PDB file of C-alpha atoms and ligand atoms in Angstrom:
ATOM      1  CA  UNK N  26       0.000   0.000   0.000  1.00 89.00           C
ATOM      2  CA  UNK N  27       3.035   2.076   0.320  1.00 92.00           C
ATOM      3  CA  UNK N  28       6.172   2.986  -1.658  1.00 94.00           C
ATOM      4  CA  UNK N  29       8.173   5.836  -1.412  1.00 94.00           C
ATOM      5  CA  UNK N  30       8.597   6.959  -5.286  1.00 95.00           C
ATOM      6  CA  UNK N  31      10.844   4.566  -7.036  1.00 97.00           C
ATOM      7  CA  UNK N  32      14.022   6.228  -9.023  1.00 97.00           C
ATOM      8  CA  UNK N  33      12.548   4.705 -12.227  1.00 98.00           C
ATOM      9  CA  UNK N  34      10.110   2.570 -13.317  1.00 98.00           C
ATOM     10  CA  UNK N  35      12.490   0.667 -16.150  1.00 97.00           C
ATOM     11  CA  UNK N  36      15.594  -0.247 -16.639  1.00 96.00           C
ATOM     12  CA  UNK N  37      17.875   1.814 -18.561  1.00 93.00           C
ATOM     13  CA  UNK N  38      18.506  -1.032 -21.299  1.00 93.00           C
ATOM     14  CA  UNK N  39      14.808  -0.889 -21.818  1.00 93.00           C
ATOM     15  CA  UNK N  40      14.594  -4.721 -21.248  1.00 94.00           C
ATOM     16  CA  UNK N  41      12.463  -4.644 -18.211  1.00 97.00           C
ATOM     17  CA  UNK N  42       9.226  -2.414 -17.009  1.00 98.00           C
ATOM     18  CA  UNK N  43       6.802  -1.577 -13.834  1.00 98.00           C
ATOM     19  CA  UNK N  44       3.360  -0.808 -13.932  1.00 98.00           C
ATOM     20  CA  UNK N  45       0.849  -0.905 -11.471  1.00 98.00           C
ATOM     21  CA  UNK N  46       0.464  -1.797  -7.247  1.00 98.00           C
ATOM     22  CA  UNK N  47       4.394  -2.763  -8.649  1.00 97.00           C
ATOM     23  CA  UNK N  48       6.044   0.496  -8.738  1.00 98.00           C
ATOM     24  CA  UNK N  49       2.523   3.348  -7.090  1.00 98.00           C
ATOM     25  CA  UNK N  50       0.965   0.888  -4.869  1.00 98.00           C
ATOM     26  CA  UNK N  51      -1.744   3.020  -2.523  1.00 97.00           C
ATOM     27  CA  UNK N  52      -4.635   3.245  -0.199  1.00 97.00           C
ATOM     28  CA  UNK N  53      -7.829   1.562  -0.992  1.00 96.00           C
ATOM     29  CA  UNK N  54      -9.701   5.439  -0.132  1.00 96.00           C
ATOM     30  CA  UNK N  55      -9.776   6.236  -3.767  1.00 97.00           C
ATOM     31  CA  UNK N  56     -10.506   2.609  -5.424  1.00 96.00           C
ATOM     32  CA  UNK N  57      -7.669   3.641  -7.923  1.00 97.00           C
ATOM     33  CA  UNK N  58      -5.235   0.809  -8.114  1.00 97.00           C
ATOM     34  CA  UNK N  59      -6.551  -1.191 -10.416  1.00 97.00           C
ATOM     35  CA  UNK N  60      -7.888   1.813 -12.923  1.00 97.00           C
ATOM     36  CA  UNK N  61      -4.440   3.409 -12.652  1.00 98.00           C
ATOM     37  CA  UNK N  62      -3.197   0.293 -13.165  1.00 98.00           C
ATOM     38  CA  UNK N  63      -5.177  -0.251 -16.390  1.00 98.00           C
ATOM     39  CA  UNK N  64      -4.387   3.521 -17.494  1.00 98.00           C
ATOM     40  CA  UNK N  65      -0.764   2.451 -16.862  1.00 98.00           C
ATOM     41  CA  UNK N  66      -1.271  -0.656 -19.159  1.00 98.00           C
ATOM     42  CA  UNK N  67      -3.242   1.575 -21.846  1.00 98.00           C
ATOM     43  CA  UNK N  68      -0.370   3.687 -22.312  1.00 98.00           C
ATOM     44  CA  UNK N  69       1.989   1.254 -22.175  1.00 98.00           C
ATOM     45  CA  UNK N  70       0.436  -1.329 -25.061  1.00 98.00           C
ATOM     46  CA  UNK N  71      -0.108   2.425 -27.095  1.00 98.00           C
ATOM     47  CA  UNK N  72       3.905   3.402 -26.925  1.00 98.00           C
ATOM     48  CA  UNK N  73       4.624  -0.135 -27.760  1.00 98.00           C
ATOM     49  CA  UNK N  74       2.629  -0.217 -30.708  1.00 98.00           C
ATOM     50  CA  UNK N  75       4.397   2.398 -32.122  1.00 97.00           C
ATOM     51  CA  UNK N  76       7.794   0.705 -31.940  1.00 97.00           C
ATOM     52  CA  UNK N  77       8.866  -0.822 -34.919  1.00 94.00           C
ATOM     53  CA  UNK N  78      11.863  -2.211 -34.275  1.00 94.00           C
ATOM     54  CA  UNK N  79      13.498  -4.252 -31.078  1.00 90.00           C
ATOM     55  CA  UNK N  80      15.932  -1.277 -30.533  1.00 89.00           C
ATOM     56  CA  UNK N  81      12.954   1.029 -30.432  1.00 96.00           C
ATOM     57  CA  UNK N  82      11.485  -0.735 -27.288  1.00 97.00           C
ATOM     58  CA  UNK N  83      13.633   1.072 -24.942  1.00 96.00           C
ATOM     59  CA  UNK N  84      11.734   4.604 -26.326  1.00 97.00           C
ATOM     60  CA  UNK N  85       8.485   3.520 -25.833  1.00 98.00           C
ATOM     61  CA  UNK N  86       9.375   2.445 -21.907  1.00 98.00           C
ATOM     62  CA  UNK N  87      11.108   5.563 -21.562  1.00 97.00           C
ATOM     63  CA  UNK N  88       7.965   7.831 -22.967  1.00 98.00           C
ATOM     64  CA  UNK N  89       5.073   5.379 -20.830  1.00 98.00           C
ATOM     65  CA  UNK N  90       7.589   5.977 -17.564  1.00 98.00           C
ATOM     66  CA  UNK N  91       7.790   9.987 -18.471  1.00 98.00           C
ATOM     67  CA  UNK N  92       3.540   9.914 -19.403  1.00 98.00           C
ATOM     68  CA  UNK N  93       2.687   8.206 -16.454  1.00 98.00           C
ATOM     69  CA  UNK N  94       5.357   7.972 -13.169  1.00 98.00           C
ATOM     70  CA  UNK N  95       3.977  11.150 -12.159  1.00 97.00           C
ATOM     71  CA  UNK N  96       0.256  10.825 -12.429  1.00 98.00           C
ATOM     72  CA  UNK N  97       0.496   7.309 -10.396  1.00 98.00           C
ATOM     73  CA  UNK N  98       2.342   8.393  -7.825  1.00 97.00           C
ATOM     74  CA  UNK N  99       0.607  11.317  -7.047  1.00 97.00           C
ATOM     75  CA  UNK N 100      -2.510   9.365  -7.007  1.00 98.00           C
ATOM     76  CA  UNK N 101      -1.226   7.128  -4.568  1.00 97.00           C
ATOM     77  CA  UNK N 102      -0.252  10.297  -2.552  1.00 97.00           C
ATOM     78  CA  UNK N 103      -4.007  11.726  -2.903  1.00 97.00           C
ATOM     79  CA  UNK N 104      -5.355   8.564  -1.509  1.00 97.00           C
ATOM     80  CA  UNK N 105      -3.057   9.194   1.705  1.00 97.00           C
ATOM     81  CA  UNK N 106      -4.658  12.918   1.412  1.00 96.00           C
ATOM     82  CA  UNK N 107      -8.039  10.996   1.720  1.00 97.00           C
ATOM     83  CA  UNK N 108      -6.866   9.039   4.657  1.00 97.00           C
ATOM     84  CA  UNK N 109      -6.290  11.992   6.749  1.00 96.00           C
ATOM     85  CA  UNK N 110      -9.244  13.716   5.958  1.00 96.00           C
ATOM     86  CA  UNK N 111     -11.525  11.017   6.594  1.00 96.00           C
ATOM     87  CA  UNK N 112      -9.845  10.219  10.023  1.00 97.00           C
ATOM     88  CA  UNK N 113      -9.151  14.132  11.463  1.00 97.00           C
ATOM     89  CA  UNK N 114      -8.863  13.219  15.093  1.00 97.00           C
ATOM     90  CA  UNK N 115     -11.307  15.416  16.913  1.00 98.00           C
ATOM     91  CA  UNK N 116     -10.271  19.199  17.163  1.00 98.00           C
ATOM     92  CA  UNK N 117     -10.602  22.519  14.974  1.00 97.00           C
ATOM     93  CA  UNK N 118      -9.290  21.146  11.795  1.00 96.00           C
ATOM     94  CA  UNK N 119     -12.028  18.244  12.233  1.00 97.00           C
ATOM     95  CA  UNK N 120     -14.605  20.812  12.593  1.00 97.00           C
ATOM     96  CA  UNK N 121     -13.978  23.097   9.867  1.00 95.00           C
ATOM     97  CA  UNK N 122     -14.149  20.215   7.687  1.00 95.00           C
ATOM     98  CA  UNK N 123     -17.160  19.334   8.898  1.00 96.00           C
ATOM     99  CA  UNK N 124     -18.356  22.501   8.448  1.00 95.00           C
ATOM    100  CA  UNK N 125     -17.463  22.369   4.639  1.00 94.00           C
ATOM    101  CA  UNK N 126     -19.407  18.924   4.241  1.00 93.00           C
ATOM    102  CA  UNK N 127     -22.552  19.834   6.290  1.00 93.00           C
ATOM    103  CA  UNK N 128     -22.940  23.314   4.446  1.00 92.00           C
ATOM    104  CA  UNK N 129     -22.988  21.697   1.049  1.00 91.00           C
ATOM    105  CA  UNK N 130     -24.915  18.287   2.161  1.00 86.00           C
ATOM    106  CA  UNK N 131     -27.316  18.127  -1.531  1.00 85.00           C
ATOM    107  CA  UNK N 132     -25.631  21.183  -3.283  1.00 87.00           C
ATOM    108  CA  UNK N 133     -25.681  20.310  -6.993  1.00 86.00           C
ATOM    109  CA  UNK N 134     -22.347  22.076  -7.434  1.00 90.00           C
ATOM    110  CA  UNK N 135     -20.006  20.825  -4.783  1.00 92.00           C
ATOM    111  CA  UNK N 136     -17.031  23.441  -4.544  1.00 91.00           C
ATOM    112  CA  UNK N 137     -13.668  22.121  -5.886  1.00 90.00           C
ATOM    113  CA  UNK N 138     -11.206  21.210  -2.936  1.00 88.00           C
ATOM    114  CA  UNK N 139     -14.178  19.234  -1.129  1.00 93.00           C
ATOM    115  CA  UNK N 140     -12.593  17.468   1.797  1.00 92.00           C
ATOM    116  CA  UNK N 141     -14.220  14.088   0.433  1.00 93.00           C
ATOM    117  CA  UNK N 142     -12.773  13.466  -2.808  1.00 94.00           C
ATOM    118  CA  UNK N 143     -15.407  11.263  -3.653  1.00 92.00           C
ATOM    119  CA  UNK N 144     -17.432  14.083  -4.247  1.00 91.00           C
ATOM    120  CA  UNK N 145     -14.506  16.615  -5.091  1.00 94.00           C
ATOM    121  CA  UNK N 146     -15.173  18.360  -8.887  1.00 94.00           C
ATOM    122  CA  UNK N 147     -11.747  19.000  -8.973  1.00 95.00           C
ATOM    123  CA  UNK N 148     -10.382  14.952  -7.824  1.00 96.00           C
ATOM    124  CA  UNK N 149     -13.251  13.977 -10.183  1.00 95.00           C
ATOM    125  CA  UNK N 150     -12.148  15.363 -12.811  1.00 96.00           C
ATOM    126  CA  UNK N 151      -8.417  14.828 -12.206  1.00 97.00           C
ATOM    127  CA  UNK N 152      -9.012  10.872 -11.686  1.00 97.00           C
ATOM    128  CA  UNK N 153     -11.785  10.409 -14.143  1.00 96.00           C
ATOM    129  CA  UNK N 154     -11.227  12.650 -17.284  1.00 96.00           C
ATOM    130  CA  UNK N 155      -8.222  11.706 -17.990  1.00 97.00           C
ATOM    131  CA  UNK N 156      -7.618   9.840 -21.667  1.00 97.00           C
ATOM    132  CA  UNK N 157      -4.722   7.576 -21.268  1.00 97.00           C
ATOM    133  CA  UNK N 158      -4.673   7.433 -24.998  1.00 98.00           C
ATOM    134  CA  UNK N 159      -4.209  10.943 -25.937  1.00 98.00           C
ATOM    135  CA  UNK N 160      -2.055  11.425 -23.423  1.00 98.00           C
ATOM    136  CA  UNK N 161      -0.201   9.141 -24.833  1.00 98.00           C
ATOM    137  CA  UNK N 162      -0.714  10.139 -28.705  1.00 98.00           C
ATOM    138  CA  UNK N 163       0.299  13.619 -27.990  1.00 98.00           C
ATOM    139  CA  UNK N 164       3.239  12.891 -26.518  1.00 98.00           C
ATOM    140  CA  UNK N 165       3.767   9.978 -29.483  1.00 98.00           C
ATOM    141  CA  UNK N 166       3.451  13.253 -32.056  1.00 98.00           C
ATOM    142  CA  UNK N 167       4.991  15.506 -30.296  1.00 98.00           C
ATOM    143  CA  UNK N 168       8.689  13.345 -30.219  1.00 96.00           C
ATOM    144  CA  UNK N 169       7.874  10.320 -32.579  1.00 97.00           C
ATOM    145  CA  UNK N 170      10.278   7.153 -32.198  1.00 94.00           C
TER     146      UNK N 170
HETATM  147  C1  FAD A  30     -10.005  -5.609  -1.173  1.00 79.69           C
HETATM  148  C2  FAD A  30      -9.507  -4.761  -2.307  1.00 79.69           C
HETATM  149  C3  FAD A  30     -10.388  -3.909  -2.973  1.00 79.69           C
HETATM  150  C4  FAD A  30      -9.962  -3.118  -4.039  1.00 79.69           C
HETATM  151  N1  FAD A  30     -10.845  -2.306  -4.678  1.00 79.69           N
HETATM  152  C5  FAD A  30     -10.454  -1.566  -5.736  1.00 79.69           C
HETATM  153  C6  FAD A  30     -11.381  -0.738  -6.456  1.00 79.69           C
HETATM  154  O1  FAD A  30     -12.560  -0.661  -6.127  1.00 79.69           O
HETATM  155  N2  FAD A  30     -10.921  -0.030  -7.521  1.00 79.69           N
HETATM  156  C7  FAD A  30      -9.632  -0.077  -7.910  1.00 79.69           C
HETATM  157  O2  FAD A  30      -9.264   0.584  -8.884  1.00 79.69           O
HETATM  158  N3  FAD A  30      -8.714  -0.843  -7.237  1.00 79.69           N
HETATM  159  C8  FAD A  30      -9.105  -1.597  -6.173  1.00 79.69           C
HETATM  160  N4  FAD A  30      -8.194  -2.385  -5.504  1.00 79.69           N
HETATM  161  C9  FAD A  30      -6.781  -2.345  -5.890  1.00 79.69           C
HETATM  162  C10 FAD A  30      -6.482  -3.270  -7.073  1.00 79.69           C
HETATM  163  O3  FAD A  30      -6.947  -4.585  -6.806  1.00 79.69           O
HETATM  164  C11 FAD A  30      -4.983  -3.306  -7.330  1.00 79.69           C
HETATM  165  O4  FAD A  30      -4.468  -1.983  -7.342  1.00 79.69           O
HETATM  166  C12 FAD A  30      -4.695  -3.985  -8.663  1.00 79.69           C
HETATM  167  O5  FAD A  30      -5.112  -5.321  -8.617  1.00 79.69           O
HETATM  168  C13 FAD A  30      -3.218  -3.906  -8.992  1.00 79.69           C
HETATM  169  O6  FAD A  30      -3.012  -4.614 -10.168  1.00 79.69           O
HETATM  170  P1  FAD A  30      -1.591  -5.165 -10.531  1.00 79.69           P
HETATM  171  O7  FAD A  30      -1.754  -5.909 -11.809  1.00 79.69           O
HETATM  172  O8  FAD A  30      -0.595  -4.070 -10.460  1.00 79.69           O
HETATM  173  O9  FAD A  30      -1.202  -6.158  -9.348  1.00 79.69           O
HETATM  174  P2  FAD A  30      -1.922  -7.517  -8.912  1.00 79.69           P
HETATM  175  O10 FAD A  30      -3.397  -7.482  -9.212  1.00 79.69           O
HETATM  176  O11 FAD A  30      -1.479  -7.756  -7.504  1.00 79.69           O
HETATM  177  O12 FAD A  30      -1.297  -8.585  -9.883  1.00 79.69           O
HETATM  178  C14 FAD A  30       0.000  -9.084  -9.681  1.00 79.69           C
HETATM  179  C15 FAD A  30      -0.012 -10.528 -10.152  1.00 79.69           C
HETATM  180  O13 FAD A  30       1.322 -11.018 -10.190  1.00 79.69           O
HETATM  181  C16 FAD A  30       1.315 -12.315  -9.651  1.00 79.69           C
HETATM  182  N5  FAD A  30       2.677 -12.583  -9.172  1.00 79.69           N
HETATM  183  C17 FAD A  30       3.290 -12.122  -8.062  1.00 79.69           C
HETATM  184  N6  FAD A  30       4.545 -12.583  -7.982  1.00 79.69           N
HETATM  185  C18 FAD A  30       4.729 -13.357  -9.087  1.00 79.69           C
HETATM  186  C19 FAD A  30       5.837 -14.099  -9.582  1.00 79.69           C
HETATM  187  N7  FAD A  30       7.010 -14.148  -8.926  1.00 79.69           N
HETATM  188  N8  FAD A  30       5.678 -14.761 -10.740  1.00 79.69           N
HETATM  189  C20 FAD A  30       4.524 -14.703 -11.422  1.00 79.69           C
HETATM  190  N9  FAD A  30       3.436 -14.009 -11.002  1.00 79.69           N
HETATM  191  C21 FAD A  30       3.559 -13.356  -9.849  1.00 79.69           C
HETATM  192  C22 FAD A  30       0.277 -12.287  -8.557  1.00 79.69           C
HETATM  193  O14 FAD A  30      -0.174 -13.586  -8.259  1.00 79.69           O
HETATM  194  C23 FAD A  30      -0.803 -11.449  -9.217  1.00 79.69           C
HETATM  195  O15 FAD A  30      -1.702 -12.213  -9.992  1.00 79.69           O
HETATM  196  C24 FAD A  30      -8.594  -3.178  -4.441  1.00 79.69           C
HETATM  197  C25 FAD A  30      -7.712  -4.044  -3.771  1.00 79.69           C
HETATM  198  C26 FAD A  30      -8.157  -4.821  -2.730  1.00 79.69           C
HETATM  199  C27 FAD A  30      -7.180  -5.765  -2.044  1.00 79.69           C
END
């Protein structure tokens, strides 16, 4: 469930690749490992259908690790955001969140930085419109192997 950031999620002869719980493992407050997982594995079969050739293996690992190191692990970090949020020991900070979810219990538009990021506009739309695939196009066309 936890894993401080790895160095790199291949190896530099572009033999050997992480994706997944592997290499951004997390907290189950989210119910993100296994998407992220699956945008990991999205991105990765994209890149390495654009290799043509053995030796250009190592440049699709090395574009899915640039694409997508970042975006897991800070999902993995939002999910420990989540975590202390949902458990706020009793005390001011406790209350003033409480304050933010009881004023907008029912409001049709929730206000972005919602302690519960279940209901969060702006960690909905981080987490859920996200398109692996032109994520992973653009950066294809923007430095072609
Ligand atoms: C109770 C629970 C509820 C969850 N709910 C959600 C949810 O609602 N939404 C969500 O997105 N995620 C959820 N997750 C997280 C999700 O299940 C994981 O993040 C996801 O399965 C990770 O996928 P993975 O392929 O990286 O790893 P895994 O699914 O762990 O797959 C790794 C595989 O490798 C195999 N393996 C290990 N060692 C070896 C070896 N030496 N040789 C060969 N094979 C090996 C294992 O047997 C396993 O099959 C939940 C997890 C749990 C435990």
């Amino acid at each position: 469930m936890y894993l401080d950031s790895l160095p790199a999620w291949k190896n530099p002869q572009g033999t050997f690749v992480m994706g997944g719980d592997a290499c951004h493992p997390m907290l189950p407050y989210l119910a993100q490992g296994a998407n992220s997982s699956l945008e990991d594995g999205a991105a990765l079969g994209f890149l390495l259908g654009k290799a043509k050739s053995k030796d250009r293996v190592r440049d699709a690992l090395q574009m899915y690790e640039m694409i997508r190191k970042e975006r897991g692990e800070e999902i993995g970090r939002e999910t420990f955001r989540q975590r202390d949020t949902l458990h706020l020991p009793d005390g001011p900070a406790q209350e003033a969140r409480d304050f933010i979810l009881i004023s907008q219990l029912g409001a049709i538009d929730i206000k972005p930085d919602f302690p519960s990021r279940w209901n969060c506009p702006k960690v909905q739309a981080w987490l859920f419109g996200y398109d692996t695939y032109r994520e992973a196009r653009e950066a294809w066309e923007r430095n072609p192997f």
